[in-house]
GROMACS .gro file of C-alpha atoms in nm:
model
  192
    1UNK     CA    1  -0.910   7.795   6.184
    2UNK     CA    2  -1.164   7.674   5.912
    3UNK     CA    3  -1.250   7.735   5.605
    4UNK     CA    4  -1.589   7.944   5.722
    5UNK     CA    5  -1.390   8.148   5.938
    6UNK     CA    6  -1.178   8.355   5.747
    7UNK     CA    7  -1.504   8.375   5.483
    8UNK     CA    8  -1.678   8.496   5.771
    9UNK     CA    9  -1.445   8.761   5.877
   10UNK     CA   10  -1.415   8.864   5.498
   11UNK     CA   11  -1.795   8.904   5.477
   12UNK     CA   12  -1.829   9.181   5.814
   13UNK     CA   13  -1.515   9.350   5.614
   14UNK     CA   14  -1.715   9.347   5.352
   15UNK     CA   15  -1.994   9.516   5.501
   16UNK     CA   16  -1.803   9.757   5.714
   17UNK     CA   17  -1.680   9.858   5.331
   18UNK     CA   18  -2.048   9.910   5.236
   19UNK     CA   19  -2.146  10.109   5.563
   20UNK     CA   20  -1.877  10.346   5.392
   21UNK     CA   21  -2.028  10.364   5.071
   22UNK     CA   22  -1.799  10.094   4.847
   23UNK     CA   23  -1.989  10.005   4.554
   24UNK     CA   24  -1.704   9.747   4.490
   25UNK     CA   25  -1.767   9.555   4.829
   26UNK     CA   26  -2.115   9.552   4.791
   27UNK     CA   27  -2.094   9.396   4.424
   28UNK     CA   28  -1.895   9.167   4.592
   29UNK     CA   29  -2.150   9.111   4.887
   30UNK     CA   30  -2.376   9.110   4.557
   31UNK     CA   31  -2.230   8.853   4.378
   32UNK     CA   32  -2.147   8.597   4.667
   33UNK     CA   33  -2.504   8.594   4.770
   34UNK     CA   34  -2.736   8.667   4.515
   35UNK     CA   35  -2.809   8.287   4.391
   36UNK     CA   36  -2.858   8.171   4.727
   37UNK     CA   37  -3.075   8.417   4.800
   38UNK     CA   38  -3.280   8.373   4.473
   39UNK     CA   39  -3.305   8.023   4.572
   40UNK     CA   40  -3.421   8.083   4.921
   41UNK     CA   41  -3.674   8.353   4.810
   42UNK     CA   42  -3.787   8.142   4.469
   43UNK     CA   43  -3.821   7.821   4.728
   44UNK     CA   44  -4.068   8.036   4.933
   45UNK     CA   45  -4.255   8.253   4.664
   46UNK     CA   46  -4.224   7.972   4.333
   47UNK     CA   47  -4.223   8.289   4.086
   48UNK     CA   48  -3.886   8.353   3.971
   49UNK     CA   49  -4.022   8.733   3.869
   50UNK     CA   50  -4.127   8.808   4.260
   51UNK     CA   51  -3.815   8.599   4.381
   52UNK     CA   52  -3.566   8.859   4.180
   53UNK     CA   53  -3.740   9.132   4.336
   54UNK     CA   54  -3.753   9.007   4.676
   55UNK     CA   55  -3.343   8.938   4.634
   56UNK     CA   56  -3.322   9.355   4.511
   57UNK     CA   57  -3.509   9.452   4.759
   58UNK     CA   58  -3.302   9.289   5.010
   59UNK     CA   59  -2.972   9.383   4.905
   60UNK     CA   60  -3.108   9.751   4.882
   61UNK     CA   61  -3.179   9.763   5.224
   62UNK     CA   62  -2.826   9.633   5.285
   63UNK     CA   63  -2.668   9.949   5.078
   64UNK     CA   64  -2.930  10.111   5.247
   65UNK     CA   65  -2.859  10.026   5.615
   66UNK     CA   66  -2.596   9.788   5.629
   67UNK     CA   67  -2.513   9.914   6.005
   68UNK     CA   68  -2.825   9.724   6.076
   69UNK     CA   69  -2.577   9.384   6.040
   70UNK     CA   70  -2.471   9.291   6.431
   71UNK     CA   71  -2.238   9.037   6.441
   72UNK     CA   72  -2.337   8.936   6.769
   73UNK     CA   73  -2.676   8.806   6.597
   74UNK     CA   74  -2.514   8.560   6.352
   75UNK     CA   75  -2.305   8.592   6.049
   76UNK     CA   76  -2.320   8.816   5.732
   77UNK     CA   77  -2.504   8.533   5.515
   78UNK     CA   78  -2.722   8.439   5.807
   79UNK     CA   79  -2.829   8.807   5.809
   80UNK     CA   80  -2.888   8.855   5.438
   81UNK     CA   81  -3.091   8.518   5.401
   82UNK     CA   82  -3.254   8.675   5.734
   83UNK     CA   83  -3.378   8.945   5.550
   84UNK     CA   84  -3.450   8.824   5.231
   85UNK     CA   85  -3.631   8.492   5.420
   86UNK     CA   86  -3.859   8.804   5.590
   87UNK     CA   87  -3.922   8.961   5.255
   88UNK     CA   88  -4.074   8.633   5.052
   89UNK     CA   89  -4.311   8.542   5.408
   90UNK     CA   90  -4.421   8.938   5.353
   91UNK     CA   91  -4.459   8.868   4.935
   92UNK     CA   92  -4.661   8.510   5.004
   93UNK     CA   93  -4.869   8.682   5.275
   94UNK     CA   94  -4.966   9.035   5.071
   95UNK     CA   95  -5.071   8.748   4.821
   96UNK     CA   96  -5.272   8.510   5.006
   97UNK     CA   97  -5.455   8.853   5.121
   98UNK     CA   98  -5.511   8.985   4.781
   99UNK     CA   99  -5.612   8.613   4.644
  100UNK     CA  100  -5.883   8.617   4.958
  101UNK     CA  101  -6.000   8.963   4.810
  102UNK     CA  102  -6.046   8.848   4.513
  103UNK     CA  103  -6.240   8.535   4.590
  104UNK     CA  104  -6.446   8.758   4.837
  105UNK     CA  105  -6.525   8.985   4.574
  106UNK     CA  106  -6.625   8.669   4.307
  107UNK     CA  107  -6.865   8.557   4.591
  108UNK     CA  108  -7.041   8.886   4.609
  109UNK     CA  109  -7.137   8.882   4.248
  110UNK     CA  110  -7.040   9.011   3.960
  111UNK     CA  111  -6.847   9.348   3.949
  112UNK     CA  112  -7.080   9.484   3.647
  113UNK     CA  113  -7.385   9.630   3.790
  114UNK     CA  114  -7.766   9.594   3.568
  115UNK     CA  115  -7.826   9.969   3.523
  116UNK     CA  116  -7.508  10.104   3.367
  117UNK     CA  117  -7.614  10.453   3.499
  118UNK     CA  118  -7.491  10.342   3.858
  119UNK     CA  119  -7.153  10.373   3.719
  120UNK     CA  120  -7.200  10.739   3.579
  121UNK     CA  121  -7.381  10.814   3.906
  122UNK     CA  122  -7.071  10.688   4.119
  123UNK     CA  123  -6.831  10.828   3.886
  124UNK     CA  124  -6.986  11.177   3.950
  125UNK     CA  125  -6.868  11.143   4.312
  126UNK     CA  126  -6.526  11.059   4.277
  127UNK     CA  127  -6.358  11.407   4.286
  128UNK     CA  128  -6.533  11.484   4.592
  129UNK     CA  129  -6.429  11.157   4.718
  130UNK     CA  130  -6.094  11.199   4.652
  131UNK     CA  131  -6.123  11.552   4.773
  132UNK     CA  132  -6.209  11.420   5.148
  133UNK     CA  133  -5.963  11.129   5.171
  134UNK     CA  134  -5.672  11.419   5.060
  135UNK     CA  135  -5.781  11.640   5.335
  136UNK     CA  136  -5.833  11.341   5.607
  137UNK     CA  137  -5.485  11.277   5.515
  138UNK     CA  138  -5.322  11.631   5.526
  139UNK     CA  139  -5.486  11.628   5.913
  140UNK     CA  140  -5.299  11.328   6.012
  141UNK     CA  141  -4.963  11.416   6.181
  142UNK     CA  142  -4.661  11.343   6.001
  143UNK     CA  143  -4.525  11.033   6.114
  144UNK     CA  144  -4.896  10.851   6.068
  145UNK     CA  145  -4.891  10.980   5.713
  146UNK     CA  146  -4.582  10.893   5.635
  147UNK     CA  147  -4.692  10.515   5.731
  148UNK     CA  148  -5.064  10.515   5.573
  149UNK     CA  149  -4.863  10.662   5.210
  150UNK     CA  150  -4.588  10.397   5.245
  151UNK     CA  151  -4.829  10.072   5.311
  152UNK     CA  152  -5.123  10.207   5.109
  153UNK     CA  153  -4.956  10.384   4.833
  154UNK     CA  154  -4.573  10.257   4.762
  155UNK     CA  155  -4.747   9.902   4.876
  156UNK     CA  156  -4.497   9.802   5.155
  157UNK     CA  157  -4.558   9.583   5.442
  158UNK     CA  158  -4.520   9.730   5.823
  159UNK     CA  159  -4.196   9.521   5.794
  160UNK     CA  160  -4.082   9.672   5.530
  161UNK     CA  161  -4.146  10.034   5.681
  162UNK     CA  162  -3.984   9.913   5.997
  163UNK     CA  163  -3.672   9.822   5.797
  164UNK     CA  164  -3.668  10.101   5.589
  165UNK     CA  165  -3.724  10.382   5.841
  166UNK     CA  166  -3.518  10.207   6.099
  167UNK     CA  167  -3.850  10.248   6.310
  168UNK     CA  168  -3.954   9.953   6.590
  169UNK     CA  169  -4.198   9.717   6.448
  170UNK     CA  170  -4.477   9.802   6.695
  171UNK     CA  171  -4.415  10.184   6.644
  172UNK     CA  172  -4.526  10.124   6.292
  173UNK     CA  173  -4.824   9.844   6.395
  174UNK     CA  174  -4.951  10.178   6.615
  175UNK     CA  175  -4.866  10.512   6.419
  176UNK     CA  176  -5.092  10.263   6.125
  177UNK     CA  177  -5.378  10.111   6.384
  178UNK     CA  178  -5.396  10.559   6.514
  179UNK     CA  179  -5.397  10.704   6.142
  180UNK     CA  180  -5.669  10.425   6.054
  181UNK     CA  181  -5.906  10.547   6.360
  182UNK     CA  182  -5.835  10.885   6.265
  183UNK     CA  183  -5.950  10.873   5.933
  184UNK     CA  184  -6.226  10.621   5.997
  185UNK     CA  185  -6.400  10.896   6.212
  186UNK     CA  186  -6.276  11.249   5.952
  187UNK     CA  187  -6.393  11.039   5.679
  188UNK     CA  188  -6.696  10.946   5.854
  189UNK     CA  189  -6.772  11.289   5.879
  190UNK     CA  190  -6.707  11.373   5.550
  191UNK     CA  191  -6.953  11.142   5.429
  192UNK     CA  192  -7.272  11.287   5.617
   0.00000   0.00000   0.00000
């Protein structure tokens, strides 16, 4: 028997011990695998700030849902550098999408208008603004709300919804792409 064997079999202990709520075994899970991880994730994202978060965020969803480990997929570190390695590919690509808004909005022009009374003018509007996007989403049923307030307001990826709610991937891609039609055409309304 090798060496990777028995610190195989001590890892899926090690998360059976979490699935039953040891804080012990998961420091241990913690400590066995957080460098690694911070190296994968750093390697991907090159900001040791993001990288630390990526490696929290993973290991929460371990406390979280370690049941979601199945040996039958790979190993225990295979599965954590899984998740984490899914985490930094969501960080890079939210921002690669929010560098290309940016530069989009640089080659529009400048964000300060000529007549400074277009601001006041717009400003006036925002309460009744707000006003129609809280009603468009009270309408929506539950489970699209719940999606549209987890990607557009605690800033998570559809991955990252999918792992947290324990939800299919392409249940989340659709309960998003339905909510967005829905409020496309209330808010549409709203605005004539």
């Amino acid at each position: 028997m090798g060496s990777a064997e028995p610190a195989a079999a001590r890892d899926e202990d090690l998360v059976m011990r979490v699935a039953g709520g040891d804080e012990l075994a998961f420091r241990e899970l913690f400590s066995r695998y957080a460098s690694v991880a911070h190296a994968l994730a750093f390697r991907l994202v090159r900001h040791a700030h993001v990288a630390e978060e990526i490696v929290q965020e993973a290991f929460l969803a371990v406390w979280r849902s370690p049941d979601r480990y199945d040996r039958t997929r790979g190993s225990v570190r295979a599965w954590l550098m899984g998740t984490v390695h899914h985490r930094a590919v969501d960080a890079v690509r939210r921002e690669q999408a929010q560098r290309r808004r940016v530069e989009q909005a640089a080659a529009l022009g400048s964000p300060f208008t000529e007549d400074p009374t277009d601001d006041v003018l717009a400003a006036i509007d925002l309460p009744r603004e707000r006003q129609l996007i809280r009603n468009a989403l009270a309408e929506l049923p539950d489970e699209q709300r719940d999606v549209i307030q987890q990607m557009y307001f605690d800033g998570m990826s559809q991955s990252q919804i999918a792992e947290r709610t324990g939800l299919p991937l392409g249940t989340v891609k659709s309960r998003t792409l339905l909510a967005m039609r829905r409020l496309r055409s209330k808010l549409g309304e709203g605005a004539r």
